[in-house]
Amino acid sequence: MSMMAMTIRNSASRGTMMSRQIYGLRSMSSWWKNVEPAPKDPILGVTEAFLADPSPDKVNVGVGAYRDDNGKPVVLDCVREAERRIAGTSFMEYLPMGGSVKMVDETLKLAYGDNSEFIKDKRIAAVQSLSGTGACRLFADFQKRFRPDSQIYIPVPTWSNHHNIWRDAQVTQKTYHYYHPETKGLDFSGLMDDVKNAPEGSFFLLHACAHNPTGVDPTEEQWREISQLFKAKKHFAFFDMAYQGFASGDPERDAKSIRIFLEDGHHIGISQSYAKNMGLYGQRVGCLSVLCEDEKQAVTVKSQLQQLARPMYSNPPLHGAQIVSTILGDPELKSLWLKEVKVMADRIIGMRTSLRESLEKLGSPLSWEHVTKQIGMFCYSGMTPEQVDRLTSEYHIYMTRNGRISMAGVTTGNVGYLANAIHEVTKSS
């Protein structure tokens, strides 16, 4: 072959290789060209905006975590002592797929009662979960797999992530009335009508206590009526209990709704979390439980819950579970925890009183009675999105646009400033 022919051939070969490389790069770069930015989380976005604000007067009442009266995060003394006892005492091996047996056992006592017959009879299928979110997601997937044609009824409003959880589990969602905007309380008649009109055997998501975001809970008598109607309609109640102990300061009182349903013979599901009541936000410690017909069914259901967890995260984290089981398994530490959780709850309740009194002293033409009637971390203020925008732009006060105030962000140092700002943006309403 002549030198010219070889040169032409090599040049053509290089051109082919180059075009293949360019084509390959184009092909790979186009894999994600249709991906658009996800919408910002409405709650996490508030914190981002707050952090970016240079104003010395800024206040964050959008935060979903407890703060002390200086606005600082808190680690409970019982948690620090549990960590001290745990340090260096065990290996870092995997937990079983179902998690820490000791942690789960202690957690079930909180929800079902220390002397629960259901625990004694081993009728509860329970697994450690990635906090309350993970428990809800596991149950949503369980519901979809074994009741594929079912729907989930979710209250209006609810914690925004509830919708994401059941949506991604591909469970059809319906809603039921819950909050009454005019009274800023419970729409009990609307709730009961929706429960009554739902197809027999429907799934309902219920907040066990300290409803998020409204802080509005049914009374004990209303819970009893709801339970009786559920029984008549053969509905399934799934309780999300993210605030046990944190709502009233008494874990037994905060579990009353669940105990009523158990007394009435319901087979329920429960999501439990230690994020709020032990301050273990970043440890992601929770539990999912399902009350079954008998021990045999509980073993079967638990095996399926573990099977669902396996491809998701394989098994849950160790350290947080050790903290919880150490605290709840030791009478001295448990007693300390009960005192500390009451301190947190009492501070929140005290800030509700201070905020209401401050608004009333300013001569607000509106009623702020709902501030002290509601319970838990959040207060559904009744402010409009436009009023919330004014709070942010004029006073550097940050909260979600639905008017939800995180009482954890209210302190003796800022409650007067907050009340004055709220008064200014609402006085012409």
Short mmCIF file of C-alpha atoms in Angstrom, two decimals:
data_model
loop_
_atom_site.label_atom_id
_atom_site.label_comp_id
_atom_site.label_asym_id
_atom_site.label_seq_id
_atom_site.Cartn_x
_atom_site.Cartn_y
_atom_site.Cartn_z
CA MET A 1 0.00 0.00 0.00
CA SER A 2 1.33 3.43 -0.93
CA MET A 3 2.27 5.98 1.75
CA MET A 4 -0.54 8.26 0.57
CA ALA A 5 -3.12 5.47 0.85
CA MET A 6 -1.93 4.56 4.36
CA THR A 7 -2.09 8.19 5.42
CA ILE A 8 -5.65 8.51 4.12
CA ARG A 9 -6.67 5.26 5.83
CA ASN A 10 -5.16 6.24 9.20
CA SER A 11 -6.73 9.66 8.97
CA ALA A 12 -10.13 8.11 8.29
CA SER A 13 -9.70 5.70 11.20
CA ARG A 14 -8.83 8.54 13.57
CA GLY A 15 -11.85 10.45 12.30
CA THR A 16 -14.10 7.49 12.99
CA MET A 17 -12.71 7.07 16.50
CA MET A 18 -13.10 10.79 17.16
CA SER A 19 -16.68 10.80 15.93
CA ARG A 20 -17.43 7.77 18.11
CA GLN A 21 -15.96 9.54 21.12
CA ILE A 22 -17.92 12.70 20.40
CA TYR A 23 -21.07 10.68 19.82
CA GLY A 24 -20.45 8.81 23.08
CA LEU A 25 -20.02 12.05 24.98
CA ARG A 26 -23.19 13.47 23.47
CA SER A 27 -25.04 10.27 24.23
CA MET A 28 -23.94 10.24 27.86
CA SER A 29 -24.53 13.94 28.40
CA SER A 30 -28.12 13.56 27.20
CA TRP A 31 -29.05 10.95 29.79
CA TRP A 32 -30.28 13.52 32.30
CA LYS A 33 -31.18 16.45 30.04
CA ASN A 34 -34.87 16.11 30.90
CA VAL A 35 -34.25 16.36 34.66
CA GLU A 36 -35.53 19.63 36.10
CA PRO A 37 -34.81 21.08 39.55
CA ALA A 38 -37.09 19.67 42.25
CA PRO A 39 -39.35 22.18 44.00
CA LYS A 40 -37.97 23.36 47.32
CA ASP A 41 -39.35 21.75 50.43
CA PRO A 42 -41.71 24.36 51.96
CA ILE A 43 -40.34 23.77 55.46
CA LEU A 44 -36.63 23.37 54.74
CA GLY A 45 -36.77 26.39 52.41
CA VAL A 46 -37.78 28.59 55.34
CA THR A 47 -34.61 27.69 57.23
CA GLU A 48 -32.47 28.38 54.16
CA ALA A 49 -33.99 31.85 53.78
CA PHE A 50 -33.56 32.54 57.50
CA LEU A 51 -29.87 31.59 57.45
CA ALA A 52 -29.26 33.85 54.44
CA ASP A 53 -30.83 36.90 56.15
CA PRO A 54 -28.15 39.17 57.71
CA SER A 55 -30.63 41.03 59.95
CA PRO A 56 -29.80 40.89 63.69
CA ASP A 57 -33.54 40.94 64.45
CA LYS A 58 -34.41 37.81 62.47
CA VAL A 59 -36.58 35.14 64.08
CA ASN A 60 -37.14 31.60 62.84
CA VAL A 61 -40.49 30.16 63.85
CA GLY A 62 -40.50 27.66 61.01
CA VAL A 63 -38.02 25.26 62.62
CA GLY A 64 -39.38 21.78 63.32
CA ALA A 65 -37.00 21.00 66.17
CA TYR A 66 -37.06 21.93 69.84
CA ARG A 67 -35.05 24.93 71.03
CA ASP A 68 -34.42 26.12 74.57
CA ASP A 69 -35.32 29.59 75.81
CA ASN A 70 -32.09 30.91 74.31
CA GLY A 71 -33.06 29.55 70.91
CA LYS A 72 -30.39 26.84 71.07
CA PRO A 73 -30.66 23.12 70.23
CA VAL A 74 -30.85 20.80 73.23
CA VAL A 75 -29.33 17.41 74.02
CA LEU A 76 -31.13 15.81 76.95
CA ASP A 77 -29.12 14.83 80.02
CA CYS A 78 -30.56 11.31 79.84
CA VAL A 79 -29.26 11.02 76.28
CA ARG A 80 -25.77 12.17 77.27
CA GLU A 81 -25.69 9.67 80.14
CA ALA A 82 -26.90 6.86 77.83
CA GLU A 83 -24.15 7.74 75.35
CA ARG A 84 -21.58 7.64 78.14
CA ARG A 85 -22.72 4.15 79.15
CA ILE A 86 -22.76 2.90 75.55
CA ALA A 87 -19.36 4.26 74.51
CA GLY A 88 -16.87 1.48 73.85
CA THR A 89 -19.07 -1.28 75.24
CA SER A 90 -20.24 -3.02 72.07
CA PHE A 91 -19.27 -3.88 68.54
CA MET A 92 -20.63 -2.10 65.46
CA GLU A 93 -22.23 -5.15 63.85
CA TYR A 94 -25.38 -5.01 61.76
CA LEU A 95 -28.68 -5.04 63.57
CA PRO A 96 -31.22 -7.60 62.29
CA MET A 97 -33.52 -6.35 59.53
CA GLY A 98 -36.19 -5.78 62.17
CA GLY A 99 -33.82 -3.70 64.28
CA SER A 100 -33.02 -3.76 67.98
CA VAL A 101 -35.38 -6.18 69.74
CA LYS A 102 -34.84 -4.41 73.07
CA MET A 103 -35.58 -0.98 71.60
CA VAL A 104 -38.72 -2.24 69.85
CA ASP A 105 -39.98 -3.96 73.01
CA GLU A 106 -39.58 -0.79 75.10
CA THR A 107 -41.17 1.32 72.36
CA LEU A 108 -44.25 -0.90 72.19
CA LYS A 109 -44.77 -0.42 75.94
CA LEU A 110 -44.97 3.34 75.41
CA ALA A 111 -47.69 3.02 72.78
CA TYR A 112 -49.68 -0.01 73.93
CA GLY A 113 -49.07 0.21 77.71
CA ASP A 114 -46.61 -1.46 80.08
CA ASN A 115 -49.04 -4.28 80.84
CA SER A 116 -50.56 -4.61 77.39
CA GLU A 117 -52.21 -7.96 76.72
CA PHE A 118 -51.28 -7.57 73.06
CA ILE A 119 -47.58 -7.46 73.94
CA LYS A 120 -47.94 -10.45 76.27
CA ASP A 121 -49.79 -12.43 73.61
CA LYS A 122 -47.16 -11.48 70.99
CA ARG A 123 -49.84 -10.14 68.65
CA ILE A 124 -47.88 -7.11 67.49
CA ALA A 125 -45.71 -7.18 64.36
CA ALA A 126 -43.09 -4.50 64.95
CA VAL A 127 -39.82 -3.38 63.38
CA GLN A 128 -37.36 -0.57 64.06
CA SER A 129 -37.73 2.13 61.42
CA LEU A 130 -35.91 5.19 60.16
CA SER A 131 -37.81 7.46 62.53
CA GLY A 132 -41.47 8.30 61.90
CA THR A 133 -41.01 9.03 58.21
CA GLY A 134 -39.52 5.57 57.65
CA ALA A 135 -42.31 3.92 59.63
CA CYS A 136 -44.97 5.67 57.53
CA ARG A 137 -43.20 4.73 54.31
CA LEU A 138 -42.83 1.07 55.30
CA PHE A 139 -46.52 0.90 56.16
CA ALA A 140 -47.50 2.65 52.91
CA ASP A 141 -45.54 0.07 50.92
CA PHE A 142 -47.03 -2.74 53.01
CA GLN A 143 -50.51 -1.37 52.32
CA LYS A 144 -49.83 -1.18 48.58
CA ARG A 145 -48.41 -4.71 48.40
CA PHE A 146 -51.12 -6.49 50.36
CA ARG A 147 -54.13 -4.24 49.82
CA PRO A 148 -53.29 -2.98 46.31
CA ASP A 149 -56.76 -1.58 45.59
CA SER A 150 -57.04 0.35 48.84
CA GLN A 151 -56.86 4.10 49.38
CA ILE A 152 -55.55 6.22 52.24
CA TYR A 153 -57.62 9.05 53.73
CA ILE A 154 -55.40 11.91 54.90
CA PRO A 155 -56.56 14.92 56.96
CA VAL A 156 -56.71 18.45 55.56
CA PRO A 157 -54.25 19.83 56.40
CA THR A 158 -51.49 17.43 57.38
CA TRP A 159 -47.71 17.25 57.55
CA SER A 160 -46.77 17.82 53.92
CA ASN A 161 -44.51 14.76 53.75
CA HIS A 162 -47.47 12.44 54.36
CA HIS A 163 -48.65 13.12 50.83
CA ASN A 164 -45.18 12.43 49.42
CA ILE A 165 -44.88 9.15 51.31
CA TRP A 166 -48.14 7.57 50.14
CA ARG A 167 -47.72 9.06 46.64
CA ASP A 168 -44.32 7.43 46.18
CA ALA A 169 -45.73 4.17 47.52
CA GLN A 170 -48.34 4.53 44.75
CA VAL A 171 -51.29 4.39 47.14
CA THR A 172 -54.32 6.38 45.99
CA GLN A 173 -54.99 9.31 48.32
CA LYS A 174 -58.25 10.77 49.50
CA THR A 175 -58.74 13.50 52.08
CA TYR A 176 -61.05 14.11 55.03
CA HIS A 177 -62.08 17.30 56.78
CA TYR A 178 -60.12 18.13 59.92
CA TYR A 179 -59.38 21.82 60.53
CA HIS A 180 -62.08 24.49 60.68
CA PRO A 181 -60.56 27.84 59.54
CA GLU A 182 -63.24 30.02 61.13
CA THR A 183 -63.07 28.51 64.61
CA LYS A 184 -59.37 27.61 64.24
CA GLY A 185 -60.36 24.31 65.82
CA LEU A 186 -61.52 20.85 64.82
CA ASP A 187 -64.13 20.40 62.09
CA PHE A 188 -65.62 17.48 63.97
CA SER A 189 -68.87 17.24 62.02
CA GLY A 190 -67.00 17.37 58.69
CA LEU A 191 -64.57 14.72 59.91
CA MET A 192 -67.36 12.40 61.04
CA ASP A 193 -69.28 12.86 57.79
CA ASP A 194 -66.20 11.91 55.77
CA VAL A 195 -65.52 8.86 57.94
CA LYS A 196 -69.15 7.82 57.58
CA ASN A 197 -69.23 8.31 53.81
CA ALA A 198 -65.93 6.56 53.08
CA PRO A 199 -66.27 3.05 51.61
CA GLU A 200 -66.35 0.37 54.27
CA GLY A 201 -62.90 -0.91 55.21
CA SER A 202 -61.02 2.25 54.23
CA PHE A 203 -57.57 3.20 55.56
CA PHE A 204 -57.30 6.45 57.54
CA LEU A 205 -54.20 8.31 58.65
CA LEU A 206 -54.70 9.78 62.13
CA HIS A 207 -52.39 12.01 64.18
CA ALA A 208 -52.30 10.44 67.65
CA CYS A 209 -51.59 13.77 69.40
CA ALA A 210 -50.26 17.28 68.69
CA HIS A 211 -51.62 17.36 65.13
CA ASN A 212 -49.08 18.78 62.69
CA PRO A 213 -49.46 21.52 61.49
CA THR A 214 -52.57 22.73 63.34
CA GLY A 215 -51.99 21.72 66.97
CA VAL A 216 -55.70 20.83 67.05
CA ASP A 217 -56.60 17.48 68.63
CA PRO A 218 -59.99 15.84 69.22
CA THR A 219 -61.14 15.69 72.85
CA GLU A 220 -61.23 12.32 74.59
CA GLU A 221 -64.98 12.11 74.03
CA GLN A 222 -64.56 12.94 70.33
CA TRP A 223 -61.90 10.23 70.01
CA ARG A 224 -64.40 7.77 71.48
CA GLU A 225 -67.02 8.78 68.91
CA ILE A 226 -64.48 8.54 66.09
CA SER A 227 -63.46 5.06 67.28
CA GLN A 228 -67.06 3.85 67.41
CA LEU A 229 -67.74 5.11 63.89
CA PHE A 230 -64.53 3.46 62.64
CA LYS A 231 -65.74 0.22 64.19
CA ALA A 232 -69.15 0.48 62.53
CA LYS A 233 -67.51 1.18 59.17
CA LYS A 234 -64.76 -1.44 59.64
CA HIS A 235 -62.09 1.17 58.82
CA PHE A 236 -58.37 0.68 59.51
CA ALA A 237 -56.70 3.36 61.65
CA PHE A 238 -53.02 4.12 61.11
CA PHE A 239 -51.71 6.42 63.83
CA ASP A 240 -48.70 8.66 63.28
CA MET A 241 -47.43 9.43 66.79
CA ALA A 242 -44.47 11.79 66.39
CA TYR A 243 -44.96 13.72 69.66
CA GLN A 244 -45.72 11.28 72.46
CA GLY A 245 -44.78 13.02 75.72
CA PHE A 246 -43.82 16.18 73.88
CA ALA A 247 -47.43 17.33 73.53
CA SER A 248 -48.68 17.38 77.12
CA GLY A 249 -45.55 16.33 79.01
CA ASP A 250 -47.18 12.97 79.82
CA PRO A 251 -46.59 10.03 77.42
CA GLU A 252 -49.60 8.15 78.84
CA ARG A 253 -51.94 11.06 78.22
CA ASP A 254 -50.60 11.57 74.71
CA ALA A 255 -51.31 7.92 73.84
CA LYS A 256 -54.97 8.19 74.90
CA SER A 257 -56.35 8.12 71.34
CA ILE A 258 -54.52 4.87 70.66
CA ARG A 259 -55.66 3.30 73.92
CA ILE A 260 -59.28 4.16 73.11
CA PHE A 261 -59.04 2.38 69.75
CA LEU A 262 -57.39 -0.62 71.40
CA GLU A 263 -60.12 -0.79 74.05
CA ASP A 264 -62.71 -0.81 71.26
CA GLY A 265 -61.11 -3.82 69.60
CA HIS A 266 -59.48 -2.22 66.57
CA HIS A 267 -56.48 -3.74 64.82
CA ILE A 268 -54.38 -0.66 64.22
CA GLY A 269 -50.99 0.42 62.90
CA ILE A 270 -48.68 2.89 64.65
CA SER A 271 -45.69 4.96 63.60
CA GLN A 272 -43.52 6.09 66.53
CA SER A 273 -40.57 8.46 66.56
CA TYR A 274 -37.93 9.61 69.05
CA ALA A 275 -36.94 12.71 67.10
CA LYS A 276 -38.95 15.16 69.17
CA ASN A 277 -39.47 13.53 72.57
CA MET A 278 -35.81 12.51 73.02
CA GLY A 279 -34.27 15.10 70.71
CA LEU A 280 -32.78 12.31 68.55
CA TYR A 281 -33.55 14.10 65.28
CA GLY A 282 -30.40 13.04 63.45
CA GLN A 283 -30.31 9.48 64.81
CA ARG A 284 -33.49 8.49 62.90
CA VAL A 285 -34.93 6.16 65.51
CA GLY A 286 -38.50 4.98 65.22
CA CYS A 287 -40.80 1.98 65.17
CA LEU A 288 -43.60 0.64 62.99
CA SER A 289 -46.09 -1.71 64.61
CA VAL A 290 -49.19 -3.50 63.36
CA LEU A 291 -51.61 -5.22 65.74
CA CYS A 292 -52.61 -8.62 64.35
CA GLU A 293 -55.18 -11.37 64.99
CA ASP A 294 -52.75 -13.67 66.78
CA GLU A 295 -49.07 -14.50 67.23
CA LYS A 296 -48.89 -16.52 64.03
CA GLN A 297 -50.20 -13.62 61.93
CA ALA A 298 -47.84 -11.21 63.69
CA VAL A 299 -44.85 -13.37 62.75
CA THR A 300 -46.03 -13.41 59.13
CA VAL A 301 -46.64 -9.67 58.96
CA LYS A 302 -43.27 -8.88 60.54
CA SER A 303 -41.53 -11.09 58.00
CA GLN A 304 -43.12 -9.07 55.19
CA LEU A 305 -42.24 -5.73 56.79
CA GLN A 306 -38.62 -6.91 56.98
CA GLN A 307 -38.81 -8.04 53.37
CA LEU A 308 -39.90 -4.54 52.37
CA ALA A 309 -37.08 -2.97 54.39
CA ARG A 310 -34.40 -5.21 52.85
CA PRO A 311 -34.10 -3.51 49.42
CA MET A 312 -34.70 -0.04 50.93
CA TYR A 313 -31.98 0.16 53.57
CA SER A 314 -31.30 -3.48 54.54
CA ASN A 315 -31.28 -2.82 58.30
CA PRO A 316 -31.67 0.19 60.58
CA PRO A 317 -28.90 2.16 62.37
CA LEU A 318 -27.48 0.99 65.68
CA HIS A 319 -26.45 3.96 67.84
CA GLY A 320 -29.82 5.69 68.24
CA ALA A 321 -31.50 2.39 69.05
CA GLN A 322 -28.92 1.78 71.78
CA ILE A 323 -29.61 5.21 73.26
CA VAL A 324 -33.37 4.60 73.37
CA SER A 325 -33.14 1.09 74.81
CA THR A 326 -30.61 2.25 77.43
CA ILE A 327 -32.88 5.09 78.58
CA LEU A 328 -36.15 3.18 78.58
CA GLY A 329 -34.61 0.02 80.00
CA ASP A 330 -33.17 1.76 83.07
CA PRO A 331 -35.68 3.05 85.67
CA GLU A 332 -33.39 5.90 86.73
CA LEU A 333 -32.75 7.12 83.19
CA LYS A 334 -36.39 6.68 82.20
CA SER A 335 -37.45 8.79 85.18
CA LEU A 336 -34.97 11.48 84.14
CA TRP A 337 -36.32 11.37 80.56
CA LEU A 338 -39.90 11.81 81.78
CA LYS A 339 -38.83 14.89 83.74
CA GLU A 340 -36.92 16.34 80.78
CA VAL A 341 -39.67 15.75 78.25
CA LYS A 342 -42.10 17.50 80.61
CA VAL A 343 -39.73 20.48 80.82
CA MET A 344 -39.77 20.73 77.01
CA ALA A 345 -43.55 20.43 76.82
CA ASP A 346 -44.07 22.95 79.63
CA ARG A 347 -41.80 25.51 77.91
CA ILE A 348 -43.87 25.22 74.72
CA ILE A 349 -47.12 25.57 76.67
CA GLY A 350 -45.69 28.58 78.51
CA MET A 351 -44.73 30.28 75.25
CA ARG A 352 -48.28 29.80 73.97
CA THR A 353 -49.59 31.65 77.03
CA SER A 354 -47.02 34.44 76.64
CA LEU A 355 -47.77 34.92 72.93
CA ARG A 356 -51.51 35.09 73.50
CA GLU A 357 -51.19 37.49 76.44
CA SER A 358 -48.80 39.73 74.49
CA LEU A 359 -51.21 39.97 71.56
CA GLU A 360 -54.14 40.74 73.84
CA LYS A 361 -52.18 43.45 75.69
CA LEU A 362 -51.46 45.11 72.35
CA GLY A 363 -55.22 45.45 71.86
CA SER A 364 -55.50 43.06 68.94
CA PRO A 365 -59.06 43.08 67.57
CA LEU A 366 -58.76 39.37 66.82
CA SER A 367 -59.30 36.42 69.14
CA TRP A 368 -56.10 34.53 69.96
CA GLU A 369 -57.76 31.95 72.19
CA HIS A 370 -56.75 29.21 69.72
CA VAL A 371 -53.07 29.79 70.53
CA THR A 372 -53.52 28.27 73.98
CA LYS A 373 -56.22 25.78 72.99
CA GLN A 374 -53.96 24.11 70.44
CA ILE A 375 -51.21 21.79 71.65
CA GLY A 376 -47.76 20.59 70.68
CA MET A 377 -44.92 22.19 68.80
CA PHE A 378 -47.02 24.02 66.22
CA CYS A 379 -49.63 26.75 66.35
CA TYR A 380 -51.88 27.26 63.34
CA SER A 381 -52.14 31.02 63.64
CA GLY A 382 -54.82 31.71 61.03
CA MET A 383 -52.60 34.25 59.23
CA THR A 384 -52.82 34.43 55.45
CA PRO A 385 -49.86 33.80 53.12
CA GLU A 386 -49.79 37.53 52.39
CA GLN A 387 -49.54 38.37 56.09
CA VAL A 388 -46.75 35.83 56.51
CA ASP A 389 -44.92 37.46 53.56
CA ARG A 390 -45.17 40.82 55.34
CA LEU A 391 -43.76 39.31 58.54
CA THR A 392 -40.76 38.15 56.56
CA SER A 393 -40.19 41.23 54.40
CA GLU A 394 -40.85 43.85 57.10
CA TYR A 395 -39.87 42.10 60.34
CA HIS A 396 -37.47 39.30 59.27
CA ILE A 397 -39.73 36.67 60.85
CA TYR A 398 -39.69 33.32 59.06
CA MET A 399 -42.42 30.67 59.02
CA THR A 400 -44.24 28.54 56.46
CA ARG A 401 -46.76 30.47 54.35
CA ASN A 402 -49.71 28.54 55.78
CA GLY A 403 -49.27 30.54 59.00
CA ARG A 404 -47.88 27.67 61.04
CA ILE A 405 -45.80 28.98 63.95
CA SER A 406 -43.26 26.64 65.50
CA MET A 407 -43.60 27.43 69.19
CA ALA A 408 -40.13 25.94 69.68
CA GLY A 409 -38.72 29.06 68.03
CA VAL A 410 -40.55 31.40 70.43
CA THR A 411 -38.55 32.53 73.47
CA THR A 412 -38.96 35.02 76.31
CA GLY A 413 -36.48 37.17 74.40
CA ASN A 414 -38.43 37.36 71.13
CA VAL A 415 -42.08 36.77 72.06
CA GLY A 416 -42.78 40.50 72.45
CA TYR A 417 -41.22 41.32 69.08
CA LEU A 418 -43.12 38.46 67.44
CA ALA A 419 -46.44 39.50 68.98
CA ASN A 420 -45.99 43.11 67.91
CA ALA A 421 -45.19 42.07 64.35
CA ILE A 422 -48.19 39.73 64.19
CA HIS A 423 -50.39 42.51 65.59
CA GLU A 424 -49.19 44.97 62.95
CA VAL A 425 -49.85 42.66 59.99
CA THR A 426 -53.22 41.38 61.27
CA LYS A 427 -54.85 44.45 62.89
CA SER A 428 -56.58 45.51 59.70
CA SER A 429 -58.02 42.02 59.05
#
